């Protein structure tokens, strides 16, 4: 689809509310968000009422809604940061953009306010080029192109299904890094968008993300829960886990993943040293999964995202189940997610989309 | 008076410059290059006198010198093509090489500050690479950056960096068809990033602004048979890049791309380029899958062994495409033989430094 064909009504902005008062958050985002429909999912563990300012076309989902849609036993899947996945499930739009509720609009090097929605949509509606690295990065950007030596047969690219944005100020570091460098702030606005090459793995952060819902939605799931998962990003790993699955699946289906712009401005919350106690589990688990992801292969018969997720769940159980019980739970959750996606979500996908 | 810091790797790095015109561009680079030793490879007419600006310490080799140093093996060094630069890599005695074209000038960063491209390359080479897992904040070893959440700790040490590939502002390195379609396009975007190219991913390596660790990857930096008497041109650096990347991946070495930028001033004639590139554009379609599928056996534990194995596979798998690849495969072997001849520790060959022609007036100013 061309960017010109994309209407505002093709987009849902999904916000997971982990704090009750979204007033300043939404007011700051008003210039960007007010045109779009918002899906706001309240963390089922949050007791207070949500405070949402006027003037937004939005729908709020709370614990009762979640329970009604997926059953009380499934609600655990959507606790904390994972609540936004419920928004992915119930959306009916072509594109989803999701931003954490502690992020505000950033400014570029010229001081202009960054519109992450527009940038994510540009990323998703221009081809990705995963099979060969272009040294001038995204060749579809204005003022750039494929360089000498780039094979011509690879220049049409593939559909970009996932767009991973970045963060100024508080970057998405893990707890040990943030604890070691408490003053470190990311002030480098790098004017770059690029396709992550095929077979390269990356940590997909859920803080600032956008995707083609039907193509990638089934592959973004809250499956890997830490035993002491908490309400701070340092205490989660679910986005990293599902992002790696999503990348393997995109590689398998010939879909592209981009990273880079847009930036959001992320503010401080919490004590990394406290989080360190909890996040060690996540850090340790990552060590176990890398060889798995580097070698996992999906069968040729898996041609839809849902099938791919089911195959991944099988592989996870077979190869990681004995490493740590958390992986068996993850495999179960992945299968449960596919079931939910088919029953609650609005339909299955084929690569190549609309 | 402030004590000037010694230029980094002053005695461990050679700057290799191929030229057929003149070296006037060195004037602009003087503040950054003067402390370093230059190896000038003069292409084209050996009787032409190339003037090196005063104050630079250099060796200069013309075609006669190449022939004298290499004897019959000289046929692996291209003539009338900047691919001849790899002769400079061969004869250098330093650990690091920086190579730059004579139409590349000092660029400015967005703050207006002049970019010391050499210093940035050195930084890139001295810091590890992380090709096994992509870091979304790019090079984690840069000031102000780090590994992001989810980056496995076991991969945070990184691997040694073998190649640092820089970029160009102003005239971008486009192929002829793109140049013809977009004659006015200029690269004005300064992207403040350095990153490791992931393992298993190929890239188009441009030789205009390039640095590498000669000890780690030197023998793989052969720029092929191009130019005079050859059916192809403007694929020299590409060829070296594909060979070198495959070998780096096999030997767990890193390749970085991004900063530094230089200012590329000269747009070559797109029609001339088209003639040179034409076959390459077609052959590329077979060459790329070849490199993507190359498997180097475990026994290839050195760059030379990898390269020799690669040359065999080139002849076997690309030979059917065109007899040129048989020649190229042979030339790759010749190159390795020449490399061993010149760089083996036992050799104190008279063939080595005699190519140097120093201007009487050129002494290092200190």
XYZ file of C-alpha atoms in Angstrom:
720
model
C 0.000 0.000 0.000
C 1.295 3.478 -0.785
C 1.557 5.988 1.962
C -0.830 8.268 0.083
C -3.504 5.571 0.287
C -3.282 5.249 4.044
C -6.147 6.911 5.855
C -6.157 7.938 9.483
C -8.864 5.328 9.981
C -6.425 2.593 9.005
C -4.477 3.178 12.175
C -5.027 2.348 15.840
C -2.806 3.787 18.530
C -2.569 1.317 21.374
C -1.580 2.594 24.792
C -1.031 0.340 27.768
C -1.942 2.360 30.841
C 0.226 1.420 33.789
C -0.467 4.709 35.479
C -3.942 6.062 36.099
C -3.445 9.667 35.089
C -2.942 9.913 31.351
C -3.733 13.615 31.225
C -0.295 15.052 30.691
C 0.756 12.135 28.527
C -2.166 12.523 26.136
C -2.079 16.303 26.171
C 1.544 16.246 25.099
C 0.692 13.820 22.349
C -2.451 15.641 21.294
C -0.949 17.280 18.165
C 0.009 13.825 16.900
C -2.668 11.523 18.326
C -5.833 13.550 18.062
C -6.501 12.448 14.469
C -6.456 8.787 15.333
C -8.474 6.265 17.212
C -6.885 5.254 20.495
C -7.183 1.907 22.184
C -6.307 2.380 25.819
C -5.876 -0.782 27.823
C -5.727 -0.416 31.571
C -3.354 -2.731 33.415
C -5.746 -5.183 35.106
C -3.726 -4.811 38.316
C -4.227 -1.058 38.392
C -6.910 -0.225 40.936
C -7.477 3.470 40.277
C -9.743 4.907 37.619
C -8.116 6.149 34.475
C -8.041 9.876 33.921
C -8.282 10.692 30.207
C -8.519 14.246 28.877
C -11.237 15.365 26.450
C -10.987 15.422 22.713
C -9.714 11.961 21.835
C -11.558 9.333 19.892
C -10.784 6.428 22.149
C -11.928 3.183 23.652
C -10.833 2.030 27.072
C -10.531 -1.618 27.996
C -10.281 -2.621 31.617
C -10.063 -5.864 33.514
C -13.747 -6.798 33.105
C -13.485 -6.281 29.335
C -10.413 -8.429 29.182
C -12.015 -11.158 31.241
C -15.116 -11.088 29.097
C -13.129 -11.410 25.894
C -10.559 -13.994 26.864
C -11.853 -15.645 30.014
C -10.717 -15.054 33.565
C -7.913 -17.595 33.384
C -6.277 -15.770 30.506
C -6.227 -12.381 32.137
C -2.803 -13.037 33.608
C -1.399 -12.782 30.073
C -2.299 -9.111 30.006
C -0.915 -7.814 33.253
C 1.525 -4.937 33.515
C 3.203 -3.915 30.267
C 1.526 -6.864 28.601
C -1.854 -5.186 28.833
C -1.291 -3.505 25.490
C -1.293 -6.851 23.719
C -4.996 -6.960 24.444
C -5.238 -3.814 22.386
C -3.494 -5.577 19.505
C -6.004 -8.394 19.832
C -9.137 -6.288 19.638
C -7.998 -3.784 17.033
C -9.497 -4.061 13.586
C -7.191 -1.637 11.845
C -4.466 -2.283 9.333
C -1.689 -0.664 11.347
C -0.991 -0.488 15.032
C 1.323 1.963 16.699
C 2.127 1.441 20.338
C 4.017 3.767 22.668
C 4.681 3.362 26.385
C 2.837 5.745 28.685
C 6.054 7.283 30.008
C 7.135 8.568 26.612
C 6.556 11.997 25.141
C 7.202 13.539 21.721
C 10.873 14.080 20.923
C 12.499 16.812 18.905
C 14.845 16.248 16.013
C 18.208 17.944 15.511
C 16.494 20.994 14.022
C 14.194 21.322 17.007
C 11.103 20.114 15.174
C 8.615 17.917 16.977
C 8.869 14.336 15.778
C 5.639 12.738 14.607
C 6.282 9.063 15.253
C 2.986 8.010 13.709
C 3.865 9.530 10.363
C 7.384 8.119 10.474
C 6.265 4.628 11.450
C 3.706 4.654 8.646
C 6.368 5.764 6.181
C 8.575 2.925 7.389
C 5.753 0.421 6.992
C 4.618 1.615 3.582
C 8.014 1.665 1.931
C 9.804 -1.570 1.135
C 12.355 -3.174 3.390
C 15.606 -4.586 2.026
C 16.716 -7.445 4.262
C 18.761 -9.487 1.801
C 21.656 -7.126 1.206
C 22.946 -4.262 3.282
C 22.686 -0.789 1.787
C 25.450 1.408 3.150
C 23.309 4.521 2.741
C 20.680 2.815 4.881
C 17.026 3.044 3.797
C 17.257 3.562 0.027
C 13.637 4.678 -0.124
C 14.239 7.808 1.903
C 14.368 11.133 0.147
C 17.862 11.936 -0.961
C 19.083 8.359 -0.662
C 19.216 5.381 -2.983
C 20.841 2.030 -3.476
C 24.601 2.299 -3.738
C 26.942 0.933 -6.374
C 27.232 -2.809 -5.999
C 23.698 -3.377 -4.747
C 22.178 -6.184 -6.828
C 19.387 -4.915 -9.025
C 17.149 -7.920 -8.499
C 17.013 -7.094 -4.793
C 16.020 -3.464 -5.244
C 12.261 -3.902 -5.151
C 12.511 -5.077 -1.582
C 9.849 -6.767 0.521
C 6.926 -5.534 2.582
C 7.978 -3.964 5.846
C 5.788 -5.462 8.547
C 7.453 -4.179 11.713
C 8.928 -0.778 12.519
C 11.026 -0.414 15.685
C 11.555 3.109 16.929
C 14.072 4.446 19.426
C 14.225 6.621 22.554
C 15.970 9.804 23.522
C 16.771 10.642 27.120
C 16.177 7.319 28.860
C 17.176 4.695 26.363
C 15.874 1.182 26.737
C 18.803 -0.158 28.700
C 18.614 -3.120 31.005
C 18.838 -2.684 34.748
C 22.545 -3.536 35.144
C 23.528 -1.009 32.501
C 21.290 1.707 33.897
C 22.448 0.980 37.432
C 26.092 1.238 36.343
C 25.524 4.461 34.444
C 22.739 6.260 36.313
C 23.493 9.581 34.628
C 23.673 8.200 31.125
C 21.141 9.769 28.838
C 20.745 9.159 25.148
C 21.127 12.523 23.486
C 22.150 11.310 20.062
C 19.423 11.772 17.486
C 20.645 9.502 14.736
C 18.950 10.362 11.460
C 18.720 6.798 10.312
C 16.204 4.209 9.237
C 17.399 0.842 8.088
C 16.221 -2.669 7.445
C 17.506 -5.229 9.914
C 19.148 -7.832 7.688
C 17.590 -11.272 7.306
C 18.796 -13.744 9.911
C 20.165 -10.979 12.115
C 18.566 -11.033 15.552
C 17.801 -7.934 17.521
C 16.159 -6.961 20.811
C 12.781 -5.550 19.789
C 11.714 -3.055 22.392
C 7.985 -2.637 22.888
C 8.362 0.956 24.036
C 7.936 2.516 20.581
C 6.776 0.111 17.945
C 4.476 -0.161 14.942
C 3.374 -3.040 12.784
C 1.043 -4.359 10.152
C -1.554 -5.949 12.346
C -2.582 -8.986 10.359
C 0.924 -9.886 9.267
C 2.760 -9.505 12.551
C 0.086 -9.314 15.247
C -0.022 -13.071 15.803
C 3.738 -13.023 16.386
C 3.722 -10.336 19.064
C 2.584 -11.972 22.262
C 2.996 -11.706 25.993
C 4.386 -15.195 26.413
C 7.609 -14.987 28.369
C 6.778 -13.852 31.850
C 9.459 -13.493 34.452
C 8.760 -14.983 37.861
C 9.162 -11.592 39.496
C 8.029 -9.489 36.606
C 7.172 -6.010 37.643
C 5.755 -2.739 36.497
C 9.018 -1.275 35.229
C 10.483 -1.940 31.803
C 13.662 -3.217 33.408
C 11.623 -5.991 34.916
C 10.147 -7.345 31.712
C 11.378 -9.384 28.824
C 8.100 -10.216 27.021
C 8.687 -7.754 24.211
C 12.224 -8.999 23.664
C 11.010 -12.572 23.531
C 8.146 -11.968 21.159
C 10.249 -9.606 19.080
C 12.827 -12.303 18.464
C 10.088 -14.746 17.496
C 8.588 -12.101 15.243
C 11.935 -11.512 13.538
C 12.460 -15.217 12.851
C 8.942 -15.404 11.484
C 9.359 -12.296 9.337
C 12.597 -13.728 7.947
C 10.810 -16.974 7.172
C 7.852 -15.277 5.496
C 9.990 -12.794 3.560
C 8.779 -9.757 5.499
C 10.957 -6.859 6.549
C 11.774 -5.282 9.887
C 13.046 -1.729 10.087
C 14.756 0.040 12.943
C 15.791 3.595 13.693
C 13.522 6.633 13.418
C 11.215 7.677 14.927
C 12.449 8.692 18.369
C 10.265 9.337 21.390
C 11.365 11.077 24.587
C 11.362 8.679 27.480
C 11.362 9.774 31.077
C 12.799 8.225 34.217
C 10.835 5.946 36.482
C 12.012 3.702 39.258
C 15.283 2.512 40.656
C 17.372 0.281 38.407
C 19.152 -1.266 41.354
C 15.885 -2.505 42.808
C 14.954 -3.798 39.385
C 18.284 -5.568 39.101
C 17.170 -8.004 41.738
C 14.225 -8.944 39.594
C 15.708 -8.715 36.163
C 18.549 -11.081 36.639
C 16.202 -13.822 35.621
C 15.508 -12.086 32.329
C 19.177 -11.495 31.683
C 20.000 -15.129 32.395
C 17.196 -16.401 30.201
C 18.458 -14.354 27.263
C 21.719 -16.279 27.391
C 19.836 -19.527 26.928
C 17.748 -18.389 24.024
C 20.299 -16.911 21.653
C 21.618 -20.207 20.238
C 18.019 -21.363 19.904
C 16.975 -18.346 17.869
C 20.097 -18.431 15.769
C 19.371 -21.975 14.677
C 15.592 -22.370 14.719
C 14.141 -23.125 11.322
C 10.504 -23.086 10.393
C 9.116 -25.657 7.972
C 8.202 -24.589 4.482
C 4.645 -25.643 5.180
C 4.270 -22.780 7.653
C 2.997 -20.060 5.352
C 0.925 -17.940 7.699
C 2.049 -16.065 10.772
C -0.246 -18.139 13.000
C 1.231 -21.389 11.661
C 4.699 -20.014 12.233
C 3.893 -19.160 15.834
C 2.548 -22.652 16.408
C 5.730 -24.132 14.952
C 7.871 -21.822 17.075
C 5.960 -22.871 20.175
C 6.677 -26.493 19.317
C 10.386 -25.787 18.890
C 10.488 -23.773 22.096
C 8.968 -26.651 24.036
C 11.270 -29.224 22.445
C 14.513 -27.319 22.728
C 14.079 -24.954 25.639
C 11.462 -26.689 27.766
C 14.088 -28.641 29.661
C 16.281 -25.585 30.185
C 13.769 -23.723 32.319
C 10.054 -24.271 33.008
C 9.380 -20.667 32.053
C 9.856 -21.715 28.440
C 7.178 -24.367 28.669
C 4.835 -21.704 29.979
C 5.916 -19.474 27.109
C 5.152 -22.196 24.571
C 1.713 -22.683 26.140
C 1.080 -18.955 26.108
C 2.110 -18.709 22.466
C -0.411 -21.371 21.505
C -3.029 -19.742 23.641
C -2.311 -16.463 21.917
C -2.802 -17.968 18.479
C -6.156 -19.395 19.633
C -7.172 -16.013 20.985
C -6.006 -14.279 17.865
C -8.183 -16.528 15.772
C -11.247 -16.258 17.999
C -11.097 -12.716 19.362
C -8.950 -11.135 16.725
C -10.385 -10.191 13.371
C -9.029 -12.906 11.151
C -5.998 -14.767 9.893
C -3.227 -13.409 7.785
C -1.210 -14.321 4.775
C 2.106 -12.704 4.003
C 1.797 -10.056 1.385
C -1.278 -8.697 3.136
C -3.751 -6.502 1.331
C 51.924 25.755 25.670
C 49.684 22.696 25.506
C 51.354 19.393 24.824
C 49.939 17.914 21.641
C 48.811 14.324 21.968
C 50.699 12.010 19.687
C 48.558 11.091 16.686
C 47.069 7.660 17.332
C 48.839 4.698 15.706
C 51.294 7.069 14.052
C 53.849 4.317 13.522
C 51.372 1.520 12.965
C 49.347 2.828 10.099
C 49.978 3.506 6.421
C 47.776 5.651 4.227
C 47.465 4.117 0.774
C 46.449 6.415 -2.050
C 45.991 5.354 -5.658
C 46.349 8.199 -8.094
C 46.560 8.897 -11.769
C 46.125 12.653 -11.615
C 47.679 14.566 -8.776
C 47.763 14.674 -5.013
C 46.602 18.235 -4.458
C 43.846 16.938 -2.211
C 46.480 16.114 0.398
C 46.833 19.803 1.207
C 43.428 19.822 2.814
C 44.169 16.653 4.750
C 47.551 17.854 5.958
C 46.579 18.513 9.590
C 45.260 14.964 9.886
C 47.580 12.999 7.586
C 50.981 14.580 7.941
C 52.118 12.487 10.912
C 51.526 9.304 8.941
C 53.456 7.446 6.305
C 51.908 7.448 2.833
C 52.095 4.776 0.182
C 51.243 6.286 -3.180
C 50.368 3.890 -5.960
C 50.677 5.706 -9.236
C 48.434 4.251 -11.884
C 48.679 4.892 -15.605
C 51.712 6.355 -17.344
C 54.782 5.632 -15.197
C 56.758 8.388 -16.868
C 54.414 11.041 -15.536
C 55.778 12.735 -12.449
C 53.286 12.895 -9.600
C 54.107 15.711 -7.252
C 53.633 14.944 -3.585
C 53.044 18.056 -1.477
C 56.018 18.908 0.709
C 56.273 17.655 4.219
C 54.782 14.211 3.741
C 56.720 11.055 4.393
C 55.935 8.649 1.583
C 56.851 5.854 -0.777
C 55.657 6.040 -4.332
C 55.241 3.109 -6.697
C 54.469 3.424 -10.378
C 53.770 0.571 -12.781
C 57.439 -0.068 -13.366
C 57.926 -0.472 -9.642
C 54.973 -2.839 -9.406
C 56.485 -4.955 -12.162
C 59.887 -4.889 -10.562
C 58.641 -5.798 -7.103
C 56.315 -8.573 -8.199
C 57.930 -9.860 -11.353
C 55.581 -12.254 -13.142
C 53.108 -11.977 -10.305
C 52.516 -8.338 -11.240
C 49.763 -9.514 -13.577
C 47.421 -9.785 -10.596
C 47.603 -6.025 -10.049
C 45.150 -4.077 -12.189
C 46.275 -1.343 -14.508
C 44.281 1.794 -15.279
C 41.940 1.223 -12.386
C 42.046 2.306 -8.765
C 42.113 -1.407 -7.953
C 45.874 -1.014 -8.187
C 45.684 0.395 -4.680
C 45.905 -3.102 -3.249
C 49.542 -3.158 -4.274
C 49.996 -0.632 -1.502
C 48.353 -3.037 0.949
C 50.771 -5.724 -0.161
C 53.954 -3.802 0.415
C 52.973 -2.008 3.588
C 54.697 -3.112 6.752
C 52.177 -1.626 9.122
C 49.383 -3.191 11.098
C 46.702 -0.822 9.832
C 45.832 0.640 6.463
C 43.690 3.602 5.624
C 42.931 4.084 1.965
C 41.323 7.124 0.394
C 40.699 8.380 -3.115
C 42.326 11.529 -4.444
C 38.961 13.221 -4.982
C 37.927 12.901 -1.354
C 38.218 15.898 0.907
C 37.630 16.786 4.509
C 33.925 16.922 5.342
C 32.247 18.884 8.107
C 29.907 17.484 10.703
C 26.550 19.207 11.384
C 28.205 21.507 13.939
C 30.572 22.757 11.246
C 33.595 21.007 12.680
C 36.048 19.402 10.249
C 35.983 15.642 10.440
C 39.201 13.794 11.084
C 38.234 10.707 9.137
C 41.427 8.896 9.980
C 40.944 9.294 13.719
C 37.389 7.968 13.472
C 38.512 4.926 11.483
C 41.123 4.230 14.133
C 38.482 4.455 16.840
C 36.302 2.047 14.873
C 39.144 -0.424 14.396
C 40.322 -0.326 17.985
C 36.891 -0.954 19.463
C 35.258 -4.378 19.173
C 32.452 -5.245 16.770
C 29.183 -6.963 17.555
C 28.095 -8.881 14.468
C 26.218 -11.696 16.200
C 23.319 -9.678 17.530
C 22.101 -6.332 16.302
C 22.224 -3.471 18.785
C 19.426 -1.026 18.087
C 21.524 1.862 19.419
C 24.210 0.949 16.899
C 27.840 0.760 18.034
C 27.602 0.151 21.778
C 31.245 1.102 22.268
C 30.756 4.676 21.166
C 30.682 7.440 23.695
C 27.132 7.894 24.941
C 25.811 4.585 23.622
C 25.510 1.130 25.123
C 23.917 -2.256 24.688
C 20.130 -2.177 24.928
C 17.858 -4.272 27.108
C 17.690 -7.790 25.797
C 21.204 -7.803 24.350
C 22.779 -11.043 25.560
C 25.589 -10.437 27.998
C 27.657 -13.276 26.592
C 27.877 -11.357 23.317
C 28.831 -7.999 24.801
C 32.559 -8.498 24.608
C 32.399 -8.390 20.860
C 35.028 -9.544 18.383
C 38.010 -7.743 16.884
C 37.193 -5.266 14.148
C 38.902 -6.019 10.880
C 37.367 -3.396 8.583
C 36.036 0.124 9.019
C 33.958 1.322 6.076
C 33.353 5.048 5.889
C 30.798 7.014 3.914
C 30.611 10.110 1.686
C 28.788 13.383 1.672
C 28.080 15.256 -1.555
C 28.602 12.882 -4.528
C 27.193 9.536 -3.408
C 28.679 6.263 -4.562
C 25.952 5.339 -7.021
C 26.228 2.990 -9.968
C 25.959 4.296 -13.498
C 22.227 3.654 -14.058
C 21.364 5.479 -10.835
C 23.757 8.310 -11.720
C 22.084 8.662 -15.105
C 18.625 8.822 -13.562
C 19.583 11.114 -10.678
C 22.487 13.234 -11.867
C 21.776 15.953 -9.343
C 21.307 13.889 -6.234
C 23.749 14.692 -3.453
C 24.093 12.999 -0.145
C 23.437 15.700 2.410
C 22.358 13.477 5.283
C 24.896 13.144 8.067
C 24.016 9.959 9.923
C 25.755 9.930 13.262
C 26.186 6.174 13.543
C 28.724 3.404 13.300
C 27.511 -0.171 13.300
C 28.698 -3.712 12.819
C 27.321 -5.399 9.733
C 25.636 -8.562 10.976
C 27.193 -11.923 10.370
C 25.865 -13.519 7.217
C 24.987 -10.207 5.610
C 26.834 -8.971 2.541
C 27.378 -5.339 1.733
C 28.816 -3.199 -1.079
C 32.235 -2.146 0.197
C 33.415 1.124 -1.264
C 37.179 1.646 -1.405
C 37.031 5.451 -1.330
C 37.202 5.818 2.444
C 38.231 2.563 4.020
C 40.460 1.286 6.777
C 41.393 -2.174 7.908
C 43.617 -4.205 10.145
C 46.146 -5.635 7.754
C 47.200 -8.333 10.180
C 43.641 -9.534 10.623
C 42.329 -9.375 7.058
C 45.021 -8.013 4.716
C 45.311 -11.054 2.435
C 41.602 -10.858 1.665
C 41.779 -7.240 0.523
C 42.617 -8.028 -3.055
C 40.856 -5.713 -5.440
C 40.669 -8.092 -8.360
C 41.347 -7.775 -12.067
C 39.882 -4.566 -13.390
C 40.549 -1.848 -15.898
C 42.904 -2.242 -18.829
C 42.466 -5.524 -20.654
C 39.668 -6.639 -18.362
C 35.976 -6.955 -19.181
C 34.882 -5.100 -16.089
C 35.617 -2.112 -13.927
C 34.238 -0.446 -10.780
C 33.743 -3.768 -9.077
C 37.192 -3.972 -7.494
C 36.202 -2.827 -4.053
C 32.933 -4.726 -4.277
C 34.807 -7.935 -4.979
C 37.225 -7.377 -2.112
C 34.319 -6.534 0.172
C 32.367 -9.711 -0.590
C 35.451 -11.916 -0.184
C 36.531 -10.132 2.960
C 33.070 -10.205 4.563
C 32.649 -13.933 3.982
C 36.063 -14.531 5.504
C 35.440 -12.177 8.420
C 32.202 -14.013 9.154
C 34.034 -17.328 9.062
C 36.875 -16.156 11.288
C 34.604 -14.227 13.669
C 35.934 -10.790 12.797
C 33.891 -7.629 12.629
C 33.149 -5.211 9.825
C 31.866 -1.747 10.717
C 30.186 0.823 8.529
C 29.031 4.395 8.994
C 31.200 7.231 10.253
C 33.473 8.781 9.224
C 32.231 10.850 6.319
C 34.503 12.402 3.747
C 33.468 14.938 1.142
C 33.413 13.303 -2.265
C 33.953 15.987 -4.835
C 34.144 14.349 -8.205
C 31.315 12.673 -10.071
C 32.779 10.341 -12.646
C 31.262 10.182 -16.113
C 28.180 7.950 -15.918
C 28.500 6.790 -19.542
C 32.083 5.724 -18.989
C 30.966 4.060 -15.772
C 28.149 2.245 -17.504
C 30.565 0.665 -19.967
C 32.784 -0.462 -17.122
C 29.991 -1.728 -14.893
C 27.710 -3.207 -17.493
C 28.895 -6.784 -17.228
C 29.125 -6.489 -13.472
C 25.494 -5.559 -13.216
C 24.541 -8.866 -14.815
C 27.233 -10.970 -13.220
C 26.365 -9.599 -9.809
C 23.091 -11.508 -9.937
C 25.083 -14.735 -9.884
C 27.975 -13.510 -7.810
C 25.830 -12.506 -4.873
C 24.113 -15.882 -4.421
C 27.554 -17.436 -4.751
C 28.905 -15.433 -1.836
C 25.727 -15.854 0.165
C 26.080 -19.621 -0.092
C 29.824 -20.000 0.260
C 30.817 -22.358 3.025
C 34.409 -22.290 4.142
C 35.619 -25.515 5.716
C 36.607 -25.565 9.373
C 40.200 -26.272 8.396
C 40.474 -22.781 6.934
C 41.776 -21.139 10.036
C 43.776 -18.311 8.477
C 42.833 -15.607 6.035
C 45.191 -17.031 3.439
C 43.685 -20.504 3.684
C 40.188 -19.044 3.439
C 41.179 -16.982 0.441
C 42.776 -19.883 -1.390
C 39.673 -21.964 -0.767
C 37.532 -19.096 -1.994
C 39.553 -18.810 -5.186
C 38.900 -22.496 -5.861
C 35.177 -22.062 -5.393
C 35.185 -18.954 -7.588
C 36.697 -20.907 -10.437
C 34.397 -23.845 -9.908
C 31.109 -22.043 -9.401
C 31.556 -18.771 -11.292
C 33.841 -20.100 -13.998
C 30.817 -21.322 -15.971
C 29.439 -17.781 -15.921
C 32.410 -16.357 -17.811
C 36.056 -17.288 -18.385
C 36.924 -14.049 -16.600
C 36.287 -15.818 -13.326
C 38.871 -18.483 -14.102
C 41.372 -15.701 -14.625
C 40.188 -13.970 -11.489
C 40.471 -17.156 -9.435
C 44.016 -17.595 -10.674
C 44.811 -13.973 -9.924
C 43.507 -14.459 -6.392
C 46.025 -17.263 -5.954
C 48.796 -15.171 -7.434
C 47.917 -12.435 -4.979
C 48.211 -14.806 -2.038
C 51.548 -16.064 -3.327
C 52.742 -12.491 -3.673
C 51.459 -11.728 -0.197
C 53.390 -14.653 1.253
C 56.519 -13.694 -0.692
C 56.528 -10.140 0.467
C 55.172 -10.536 3.943
C 56.720 -13.739 5.186
C 59.024 -13.052 8.122
C 61.971 -14.889 6.565
C 62.094 -12.588 3.607
C 64.431 -9.644 3.627
C 63.924 -9.197 -0.072
C 65.569 -6.405 -1.980
C 62.248 -6.180 -3.792
C 60.639 -4.552 -0.800
C 61.382 -0.927 -0.123
C 63.224 -0.124 -3.317
C 60.084 1.115 -4.953
C 60.236 4.127 -2.725
C 61.114 7.294 -4.476
C 61.479 10.113 -2.080
C 61.671 13.677 -3.137
C 64.893 15.069 -1.665
C 62.945 17.862 -0.137
C 60.336 15.706 1.515
C 61.285 15.163 5.101
C 58.895 14.771 7.957
C 58.359 18.076 9.677
C 58.222 17.754 13.432
